[in-house]
Each structure stands twice: as structure tokens, then as C-alpha cells.
mmCIF file of C-alpha atoms in Angstrom:
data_model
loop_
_atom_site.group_PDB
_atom_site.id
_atom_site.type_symbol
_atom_site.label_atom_id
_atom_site.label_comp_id
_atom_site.label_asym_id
_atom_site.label_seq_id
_atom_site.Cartn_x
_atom_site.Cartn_y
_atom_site.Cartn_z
ATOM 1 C CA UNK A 458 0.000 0.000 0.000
ATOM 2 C CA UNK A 459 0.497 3.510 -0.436
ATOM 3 C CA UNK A 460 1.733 5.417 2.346
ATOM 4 C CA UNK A 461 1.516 9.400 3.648
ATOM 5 C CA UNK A 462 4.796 10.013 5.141
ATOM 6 C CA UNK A 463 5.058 13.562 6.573
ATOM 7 C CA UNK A 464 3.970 17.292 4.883
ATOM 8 C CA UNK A 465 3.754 20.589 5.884
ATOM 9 C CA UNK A 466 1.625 23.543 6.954
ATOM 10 C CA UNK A 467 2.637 26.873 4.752
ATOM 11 C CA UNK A 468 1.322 29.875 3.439
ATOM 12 C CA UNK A 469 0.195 30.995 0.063
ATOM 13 C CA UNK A 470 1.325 35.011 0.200
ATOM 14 C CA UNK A 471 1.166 36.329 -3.759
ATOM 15 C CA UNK A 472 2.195 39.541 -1.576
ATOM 16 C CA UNK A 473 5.769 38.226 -1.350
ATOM 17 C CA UNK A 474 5.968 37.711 -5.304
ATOM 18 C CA UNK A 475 4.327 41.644 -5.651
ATOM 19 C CA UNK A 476 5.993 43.477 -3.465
ATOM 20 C CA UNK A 477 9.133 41.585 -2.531
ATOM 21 C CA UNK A 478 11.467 44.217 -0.664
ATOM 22 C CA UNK A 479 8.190 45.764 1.381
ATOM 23 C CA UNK A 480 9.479 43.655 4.140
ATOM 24 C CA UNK A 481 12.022 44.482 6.416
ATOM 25 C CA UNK A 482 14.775 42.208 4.483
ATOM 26 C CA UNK A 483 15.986 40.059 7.923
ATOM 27 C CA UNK A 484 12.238 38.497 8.271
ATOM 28 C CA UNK A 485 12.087 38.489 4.103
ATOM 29 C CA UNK A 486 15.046 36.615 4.265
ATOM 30 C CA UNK A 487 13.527 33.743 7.207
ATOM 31 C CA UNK A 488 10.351 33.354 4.994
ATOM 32 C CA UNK A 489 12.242 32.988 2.072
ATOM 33 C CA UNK A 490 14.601 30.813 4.182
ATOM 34 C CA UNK A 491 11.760 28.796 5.219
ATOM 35 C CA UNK A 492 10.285 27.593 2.160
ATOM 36 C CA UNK A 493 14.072 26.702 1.164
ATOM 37 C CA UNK A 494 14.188 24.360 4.344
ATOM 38 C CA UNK A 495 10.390 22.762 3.317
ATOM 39 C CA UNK A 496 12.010 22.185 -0.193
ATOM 40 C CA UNK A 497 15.187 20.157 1.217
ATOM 41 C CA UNK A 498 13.221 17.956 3.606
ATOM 42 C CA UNK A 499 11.112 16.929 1.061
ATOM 43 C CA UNK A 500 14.264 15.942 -1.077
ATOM 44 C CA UNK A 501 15.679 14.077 1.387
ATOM 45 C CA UNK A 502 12.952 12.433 1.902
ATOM 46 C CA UNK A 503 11.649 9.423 -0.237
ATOM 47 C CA UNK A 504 8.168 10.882 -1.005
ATOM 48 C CA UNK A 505 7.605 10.451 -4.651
ATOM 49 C CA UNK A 506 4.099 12.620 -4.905
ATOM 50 C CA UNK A 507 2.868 15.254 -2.910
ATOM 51 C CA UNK A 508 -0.988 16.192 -2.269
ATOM 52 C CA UNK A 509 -1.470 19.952 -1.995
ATOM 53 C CA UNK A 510 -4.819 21.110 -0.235
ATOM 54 C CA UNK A 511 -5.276 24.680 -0.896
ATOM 55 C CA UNK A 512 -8.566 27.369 -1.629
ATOM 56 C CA UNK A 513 -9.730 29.135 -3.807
ATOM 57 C CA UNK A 514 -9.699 32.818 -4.211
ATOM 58 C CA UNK A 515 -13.193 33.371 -6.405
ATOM 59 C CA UNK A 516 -11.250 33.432 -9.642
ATOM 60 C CA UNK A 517 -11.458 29.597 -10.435
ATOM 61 C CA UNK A 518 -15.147 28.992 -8.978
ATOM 62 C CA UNK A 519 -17.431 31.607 -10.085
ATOM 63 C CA UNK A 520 -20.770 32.083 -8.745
ATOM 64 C CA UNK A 521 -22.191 29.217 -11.285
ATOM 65 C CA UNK A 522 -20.167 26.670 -9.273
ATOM 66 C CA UNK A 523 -18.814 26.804 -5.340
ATOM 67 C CA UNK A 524 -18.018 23.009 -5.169
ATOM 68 C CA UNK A 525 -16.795 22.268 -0.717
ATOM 69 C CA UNK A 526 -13.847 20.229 -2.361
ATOM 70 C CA UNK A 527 -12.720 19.154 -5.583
ATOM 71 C CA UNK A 528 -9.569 17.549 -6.749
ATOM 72 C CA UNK A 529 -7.885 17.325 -9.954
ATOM 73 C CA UNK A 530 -7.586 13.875 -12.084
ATOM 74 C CA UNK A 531 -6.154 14.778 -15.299
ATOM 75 C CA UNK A 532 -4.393 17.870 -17.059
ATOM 76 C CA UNK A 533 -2.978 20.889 -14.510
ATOM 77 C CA UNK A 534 -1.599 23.685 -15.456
ATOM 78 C CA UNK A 535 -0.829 27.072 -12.968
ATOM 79 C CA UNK A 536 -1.324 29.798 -11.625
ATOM 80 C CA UNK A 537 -3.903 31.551 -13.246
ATOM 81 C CA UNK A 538 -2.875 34.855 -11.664
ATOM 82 C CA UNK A 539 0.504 34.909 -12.835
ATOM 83 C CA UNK A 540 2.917 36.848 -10.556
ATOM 84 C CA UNK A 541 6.314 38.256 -11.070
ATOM 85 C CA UNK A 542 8.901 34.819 -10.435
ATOM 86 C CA UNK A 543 5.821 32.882 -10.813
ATOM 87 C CA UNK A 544 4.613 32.316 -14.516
ATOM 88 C CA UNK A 545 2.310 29.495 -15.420
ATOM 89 C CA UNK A 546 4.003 25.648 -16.449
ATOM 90 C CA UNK A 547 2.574 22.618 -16.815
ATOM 91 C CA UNK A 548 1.940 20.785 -13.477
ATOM 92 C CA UNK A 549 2.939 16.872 -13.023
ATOM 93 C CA UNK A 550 -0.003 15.146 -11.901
ATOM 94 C CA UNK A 551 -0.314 11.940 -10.051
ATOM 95 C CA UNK A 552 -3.266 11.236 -11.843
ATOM 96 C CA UNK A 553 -3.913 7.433 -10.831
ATOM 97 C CA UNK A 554 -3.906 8.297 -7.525
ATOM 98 C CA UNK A 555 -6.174 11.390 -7.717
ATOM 99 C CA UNK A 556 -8.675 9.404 -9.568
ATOM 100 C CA UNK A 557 -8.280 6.680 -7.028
ATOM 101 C CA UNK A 558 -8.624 8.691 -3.981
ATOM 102 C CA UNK A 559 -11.805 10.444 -5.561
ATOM 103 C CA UNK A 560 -13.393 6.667 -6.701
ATOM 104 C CA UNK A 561 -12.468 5.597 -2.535
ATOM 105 C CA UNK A 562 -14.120 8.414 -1.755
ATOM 106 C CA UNK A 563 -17.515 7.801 -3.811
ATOM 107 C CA UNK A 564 -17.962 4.372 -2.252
ATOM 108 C CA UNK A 565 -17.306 5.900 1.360
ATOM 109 C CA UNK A 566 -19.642 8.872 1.422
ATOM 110 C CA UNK A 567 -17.419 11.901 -0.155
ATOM 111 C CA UNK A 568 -18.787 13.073 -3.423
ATOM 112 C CA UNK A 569 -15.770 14.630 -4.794
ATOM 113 C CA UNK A 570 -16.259 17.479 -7.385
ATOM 114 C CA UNK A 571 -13.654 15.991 -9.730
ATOM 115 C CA UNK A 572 -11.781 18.797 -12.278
ATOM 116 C CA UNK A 573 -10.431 16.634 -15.562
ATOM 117 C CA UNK A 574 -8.434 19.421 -16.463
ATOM 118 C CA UNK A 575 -7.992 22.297 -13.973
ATOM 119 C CA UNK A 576 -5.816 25.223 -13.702
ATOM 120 C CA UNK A 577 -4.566 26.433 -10.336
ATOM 121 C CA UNK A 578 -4.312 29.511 -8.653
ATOM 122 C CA UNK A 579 -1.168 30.815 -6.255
ATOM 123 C CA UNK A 580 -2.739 28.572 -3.301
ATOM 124 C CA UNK A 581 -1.205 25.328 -4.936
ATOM 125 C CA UNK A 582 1.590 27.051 -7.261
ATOM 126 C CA UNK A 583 3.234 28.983 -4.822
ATOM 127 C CA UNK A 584 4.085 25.928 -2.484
ATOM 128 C CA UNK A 585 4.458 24.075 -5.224
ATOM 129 C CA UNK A 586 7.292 25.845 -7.222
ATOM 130 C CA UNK A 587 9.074 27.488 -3.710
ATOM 131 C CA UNK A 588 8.594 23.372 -1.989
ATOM 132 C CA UNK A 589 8.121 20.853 -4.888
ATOM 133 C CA UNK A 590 10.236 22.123 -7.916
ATOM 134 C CA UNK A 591 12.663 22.800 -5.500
ATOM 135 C CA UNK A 592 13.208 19.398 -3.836
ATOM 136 C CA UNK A 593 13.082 18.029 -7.450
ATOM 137 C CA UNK A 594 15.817 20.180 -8.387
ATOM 138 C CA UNK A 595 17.911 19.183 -5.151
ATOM 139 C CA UNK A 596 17.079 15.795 -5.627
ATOM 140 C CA UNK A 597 17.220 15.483 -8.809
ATOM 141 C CA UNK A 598 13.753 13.341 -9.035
ATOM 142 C CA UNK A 599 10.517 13.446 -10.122
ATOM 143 C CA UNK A 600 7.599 14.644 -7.552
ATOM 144 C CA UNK A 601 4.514 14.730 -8.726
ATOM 145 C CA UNK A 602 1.335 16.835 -7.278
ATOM 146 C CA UNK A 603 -2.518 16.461 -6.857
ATOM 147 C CA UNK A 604 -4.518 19.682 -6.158
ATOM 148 C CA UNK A 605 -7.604 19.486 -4.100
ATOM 149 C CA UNK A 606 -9.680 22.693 -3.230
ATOM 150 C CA UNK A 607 -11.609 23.229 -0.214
ATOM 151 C CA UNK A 608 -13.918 25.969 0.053
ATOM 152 C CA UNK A 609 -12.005 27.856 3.070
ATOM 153 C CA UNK A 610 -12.068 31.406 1.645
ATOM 154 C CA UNK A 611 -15.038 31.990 -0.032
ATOM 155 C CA UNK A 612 -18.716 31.154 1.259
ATOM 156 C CA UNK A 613 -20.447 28.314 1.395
ATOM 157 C CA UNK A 614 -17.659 27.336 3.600
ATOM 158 C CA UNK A 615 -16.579 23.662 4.372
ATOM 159 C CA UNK A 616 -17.114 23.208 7.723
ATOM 160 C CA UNK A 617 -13.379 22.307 9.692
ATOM 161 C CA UNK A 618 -15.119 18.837 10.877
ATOM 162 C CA UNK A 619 -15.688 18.244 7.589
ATOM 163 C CA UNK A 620 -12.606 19.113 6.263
ATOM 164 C CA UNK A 621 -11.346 16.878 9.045
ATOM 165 C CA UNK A 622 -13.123 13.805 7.820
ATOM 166 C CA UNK A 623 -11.973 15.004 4.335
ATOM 167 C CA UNK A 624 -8.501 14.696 5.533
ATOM 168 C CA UNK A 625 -9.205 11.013 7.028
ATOM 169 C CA UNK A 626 -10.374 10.114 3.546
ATOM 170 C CA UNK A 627 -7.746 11.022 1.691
ATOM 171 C CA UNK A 628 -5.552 8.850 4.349
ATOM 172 C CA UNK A 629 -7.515 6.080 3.838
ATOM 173 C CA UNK A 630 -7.506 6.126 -0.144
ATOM 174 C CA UNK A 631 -3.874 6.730 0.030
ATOM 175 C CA UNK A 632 -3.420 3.290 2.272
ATOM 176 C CA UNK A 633 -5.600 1.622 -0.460
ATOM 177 C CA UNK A 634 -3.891 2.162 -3.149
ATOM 178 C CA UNK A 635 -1.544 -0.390 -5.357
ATOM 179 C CA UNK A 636 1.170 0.794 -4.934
ATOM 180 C CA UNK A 637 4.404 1.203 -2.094
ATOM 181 C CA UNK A 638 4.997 4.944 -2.918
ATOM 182 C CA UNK A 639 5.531 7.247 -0.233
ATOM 183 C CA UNK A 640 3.303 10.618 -0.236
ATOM 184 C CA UNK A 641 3.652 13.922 1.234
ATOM 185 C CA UNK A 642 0.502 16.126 1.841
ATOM 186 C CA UNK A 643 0.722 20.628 2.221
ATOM 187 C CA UNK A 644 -1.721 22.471 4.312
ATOM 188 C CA UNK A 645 -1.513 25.630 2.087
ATOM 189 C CA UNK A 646 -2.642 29.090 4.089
ATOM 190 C CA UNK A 647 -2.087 32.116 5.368
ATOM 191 C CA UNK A 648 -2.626 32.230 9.198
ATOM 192 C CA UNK A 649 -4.153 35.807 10.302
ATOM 193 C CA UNK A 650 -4.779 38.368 7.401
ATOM 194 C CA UNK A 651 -7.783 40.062 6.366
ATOM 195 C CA UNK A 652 -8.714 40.262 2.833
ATOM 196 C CA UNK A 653 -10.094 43.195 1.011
ATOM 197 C CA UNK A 654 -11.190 45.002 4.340
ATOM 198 C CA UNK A 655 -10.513 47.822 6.195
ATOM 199 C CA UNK A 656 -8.150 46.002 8.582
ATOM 200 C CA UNK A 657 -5.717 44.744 5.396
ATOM 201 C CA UNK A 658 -2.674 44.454 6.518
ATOM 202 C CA UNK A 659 -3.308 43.873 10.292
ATOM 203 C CA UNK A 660 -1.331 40.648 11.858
ATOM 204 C CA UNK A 661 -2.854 39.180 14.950
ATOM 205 C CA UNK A 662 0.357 37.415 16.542
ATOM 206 C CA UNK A 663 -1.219 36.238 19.430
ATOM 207 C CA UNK A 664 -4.119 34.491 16.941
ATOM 208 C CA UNK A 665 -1.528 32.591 15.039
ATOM 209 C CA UNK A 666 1.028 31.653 17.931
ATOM 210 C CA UNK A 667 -2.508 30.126 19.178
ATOM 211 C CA UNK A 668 -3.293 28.083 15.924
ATOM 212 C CA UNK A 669 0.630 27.448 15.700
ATOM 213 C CA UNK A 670 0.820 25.732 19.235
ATOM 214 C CA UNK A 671 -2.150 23.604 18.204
ATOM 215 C CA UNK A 672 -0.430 22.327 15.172
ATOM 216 C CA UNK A 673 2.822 21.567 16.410
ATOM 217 C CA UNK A 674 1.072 19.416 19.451
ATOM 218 C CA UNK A 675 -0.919 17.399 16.573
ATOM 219 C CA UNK A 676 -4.610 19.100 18.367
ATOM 220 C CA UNK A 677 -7.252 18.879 15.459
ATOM 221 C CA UNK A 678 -9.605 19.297 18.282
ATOM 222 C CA UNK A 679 -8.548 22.592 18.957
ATOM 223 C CA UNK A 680 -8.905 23.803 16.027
ATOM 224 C CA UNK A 681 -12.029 22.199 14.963
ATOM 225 C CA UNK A 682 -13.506 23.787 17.815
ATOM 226 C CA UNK A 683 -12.870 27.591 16.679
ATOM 227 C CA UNK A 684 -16.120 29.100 15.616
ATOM 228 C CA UNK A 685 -16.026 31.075 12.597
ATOM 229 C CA UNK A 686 -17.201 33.875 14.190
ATOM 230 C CA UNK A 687 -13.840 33.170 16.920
ATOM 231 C CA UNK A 688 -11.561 32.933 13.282
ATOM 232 C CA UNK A 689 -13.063 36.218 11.603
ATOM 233 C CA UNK A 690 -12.898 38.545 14.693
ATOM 234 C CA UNK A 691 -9.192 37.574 15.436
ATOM 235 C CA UNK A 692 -7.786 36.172 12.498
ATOM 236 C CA UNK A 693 -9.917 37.587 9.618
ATOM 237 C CA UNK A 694 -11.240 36.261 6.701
ATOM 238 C CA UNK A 695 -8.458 34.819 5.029
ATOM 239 C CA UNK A 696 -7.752 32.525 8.403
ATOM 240 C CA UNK A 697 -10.433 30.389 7.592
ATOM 241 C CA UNK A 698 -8.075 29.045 5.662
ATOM 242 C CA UNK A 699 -6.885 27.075 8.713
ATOM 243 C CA UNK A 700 -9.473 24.096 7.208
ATOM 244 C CA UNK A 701 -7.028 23.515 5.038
ATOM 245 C CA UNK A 702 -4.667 22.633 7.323
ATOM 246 C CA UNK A 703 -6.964 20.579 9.588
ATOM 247 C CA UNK A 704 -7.432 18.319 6.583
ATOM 248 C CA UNK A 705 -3.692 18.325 5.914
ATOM 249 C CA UNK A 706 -3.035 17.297 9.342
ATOM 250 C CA UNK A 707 -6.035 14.544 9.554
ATOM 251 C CA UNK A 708 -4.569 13.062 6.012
ATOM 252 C CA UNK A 709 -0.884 12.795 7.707
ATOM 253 C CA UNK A 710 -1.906 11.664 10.863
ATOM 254 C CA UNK A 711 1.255 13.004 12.086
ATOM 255 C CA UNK A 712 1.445 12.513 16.065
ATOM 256 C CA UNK A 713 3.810 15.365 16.630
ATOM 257 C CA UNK A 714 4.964 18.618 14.050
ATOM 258 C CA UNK A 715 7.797 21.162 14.302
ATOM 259 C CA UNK A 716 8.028 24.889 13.910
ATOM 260 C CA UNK A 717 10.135 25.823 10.943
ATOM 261 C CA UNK A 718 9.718 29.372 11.013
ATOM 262 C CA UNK A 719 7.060 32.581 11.930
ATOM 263 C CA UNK A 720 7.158 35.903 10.892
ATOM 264 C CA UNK A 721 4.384 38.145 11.488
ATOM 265 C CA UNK A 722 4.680 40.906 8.053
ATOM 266 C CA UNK A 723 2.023 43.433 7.757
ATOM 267 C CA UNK A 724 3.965 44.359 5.097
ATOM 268 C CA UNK A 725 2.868 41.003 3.255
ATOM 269 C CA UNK A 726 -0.344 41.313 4.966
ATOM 270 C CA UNK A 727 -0.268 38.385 6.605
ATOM 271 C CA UNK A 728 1.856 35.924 9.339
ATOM 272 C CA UNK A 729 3.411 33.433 7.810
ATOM 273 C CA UNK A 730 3.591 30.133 9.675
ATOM 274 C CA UNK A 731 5.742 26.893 8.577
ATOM 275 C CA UNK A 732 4.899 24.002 10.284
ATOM 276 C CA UNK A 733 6.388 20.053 9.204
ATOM 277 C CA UNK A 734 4.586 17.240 10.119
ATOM 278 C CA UNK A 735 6.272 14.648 11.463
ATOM 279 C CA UNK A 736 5.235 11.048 11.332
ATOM 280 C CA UNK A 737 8.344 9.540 12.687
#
């Protein structure tokens, strides 16, 4: 059987690509720093395809369509919003396996919405070129990588139990299928940052040193148990993109995780947390 072997919590900050040097360059240069480390840890270790659960941004899912998760089975290509250092490229993906985690999921009561040829947004391309390219180009291997989309940043959201069970599901298809390859799987989010509001650019430190301590002592619980209304008045809109780390961290099953890095950047409009999670 398949196996998930470790990941990593990270954010998705098209700020950083924008406005590069609007940071003060010593916490530019930890961020940066960060991603680096993600990238060598996945080359050393033996993971041959990573699963990368990001959000949307309402510019892939209009208002005809706001699926609670899809995933992608065939053709990928990203971003859409092309940034400067981040153009669009093909994306390699493990298609057998994102078909078979989305047929598990059918006969086990999670009605994918399934995307045979999808195009990404900075959510899955930005940890994906800064983590994934990287460790291929350190390792000199191939990685390959499965989108999935949860609906964490625009309404109707996912709820985090959900996204939870989600998470347990995509575990369980990975240890069912035919195969002995080891898997990684990215939470992909900003922590606290508020999104197109008056507060922009406000950083709530003690919010994400609270979600942080929860992820690094493996506590899905905790988290589950924020109320939205807990996440928007302290971490803003764009924290309820914590689900997707909840179903990161129920697909690794990880019993403990480590604190790479934090930087708190109004500048970047957000706090940037780096989290690995450890299975062994």
C-alpha cells in the first residue's frame, strides 16, 4: 500500500511575489529561508508525490459553481494569476492516484467534485514551485502533485469537521492504493490576514502563535472547535483558511509537528507560519 509520510503547513502570500522588498529584508530573508528548508526535507525524503490542499480565491469557482472540495484527475496547469517569479508551467499530476482517492471516496460517502483538467491559482503554485520544484531540483527526481480545493475562503464554507473527515479520507484512499509509494501532503494558508477590508494588513500574533501551538502538538480538536465567528474577529477572513490545514493534518496523521519558522509581516499582509509534520 500507499503510504503518507510527513507534509507541511505553509502559506500561500502572492504579496511576497508583488511586493518583494516591502518587508524588512531580515524576516524576508527567514520566509524565504523557510520555504528553502520545506524544499530540502522533502528531497531528502523518499516521497515520490505530494498532495497539496489549498482554496480558492473566487477566480477559479465563479458564482455558477462553489463546489466544498474538488480535486484534480487529469491535465494541470498554474497559476492563473501569474505573478512576477511565478509564470504558469505545466503541473505533473499523479493522476492514478487522484482518480483513485476520488473513486475511494464515492464508495465511502465523499462526493468529490472531480476537475479533468484544472488550472490552479497561487494557493497550490506557490508551495508548489518554492517546496516541490525545488526538492526536485535538489534531488534530482521526479515529484509529482494532486490539487484538491476546499472551500475555506469563499462562502459556502466547508465546515473544519468536515474538512477533518476530508482529511481522514484522503488517508484512507492513500493506504488503499496499489502501490508502495511514499506521499507527502501541504496544508496551504495564510494564518491571520484580512482580505479586502478595512483592517488589510493587520497581523494578529497572538491568533496565530494560538493556531501554531495547536499544530505543532498534533490538536485537530482545537482547532475544529474555533467558531467562525472566533476565526473572523481575530484572524480575519483569510484565516479560515486554517481548514485547510486541519485536513492536511487529519490526512498525515502526524502525532507530533515542528516549527520551521514565523514571521508576522504586515507588510505582506499576513503571518506566515511553517509548520512540518512529522510522522516519525
Amino acid at each position: 500500500m500507499a503510504e503518507i509520510t510527513g507534509g507541511f503547513l505553509v502559506p500561500h502570500d502572492p504579496v511576497m511575489f508583488v511586493a518583494p522588498d516591502a518587508a524588512d529584508a531580515e524576516k524576508a530573508k527567514k520566509v524565504w529561508d523557510a520555504y528553502e528548508t520545506c524544499a530540502e526535507r522533502l528531497a531528502e525524503s523518499s516521497a515520490s508525490s505530494v498532495i497539496i490542499v489549498g482554496n480558492d480565491h473566487y477566480m477559479l469557482f465563479g458564482t455558477t459553481c462553489l463546489p466544498k472540495y474538488c480535486i484534480a484527475t487529469g491535465h494541470v496547469e498554474g497559476p492563473l494569476d501569474q505573478l512576477p517569479g511565478l509564470k504558469k508551467e505545466q503541473v505533473q499530476n499523479h493522476e492514478a492516484l487522484a482518480q483513485h482517492i476520488a473513486a475511494h471516496g464515492s464508495e465511502t460517502g465523499f462526493d468529490w467534485a472531480v476537475a479533468r483538467s484544472f488550472t490552479t491559482d497561487h494557493a497550490f503554485s506557490i508551495p508548489y514551485k518554492l517546496i516541490v520544484r525545488r526538492a526536485e531540483e535538489i534531488s534530482g527526481r521526479s515529484i509529482s502533485a494532486i490539487p484538491v480545493y476546499l472551500a475555506s475562503a469563499v462562502d459556502p464554507f466547508i465546515t473544519k469537521a468536515r474538512a477533518r473527515q476530508l482529511g481522514e479520507q484522503i488517508r484512507a484512499a492513500v493506504e488503499s492504493f496499489n502501490s508502495d509509494e511514499q506521499v507527502f501532503v501541504i496544508g496551504s494558508g495564510g494564518i491571520s490576514h484580512w482580505v479586502g477590508t478595512k483592517e488589510t494588513g493587520k497581523v494578529n500574533e497572538q491568533f496565530d502563535r494560538q493556531i501554531i501551538d495547536l499544530c505543532c502538538n498534533a490538536n485537530i480538536d482545537g482547532l475544529v472547535a474555533f467558531t467562525d465567528e472566533q476565526v473572523l474577529e481575530s484572524g480575519g477572513n483569510g484565516a479560515m483558511e486554517i481548514r485547510n490545514f486541519i485536513c492536511a493534518m487529519a490526512a498525515a496523521n502526524a502525532p507530533r509537528a515542528e516549527l520551521i519558522e514565523y514571521q508576522p509581516v504586515p507588510e505582506w499582509v499576513t503571518g506566515l507560519g511553517f509548520i512540518e509534520l512529522k510522522k516519525g
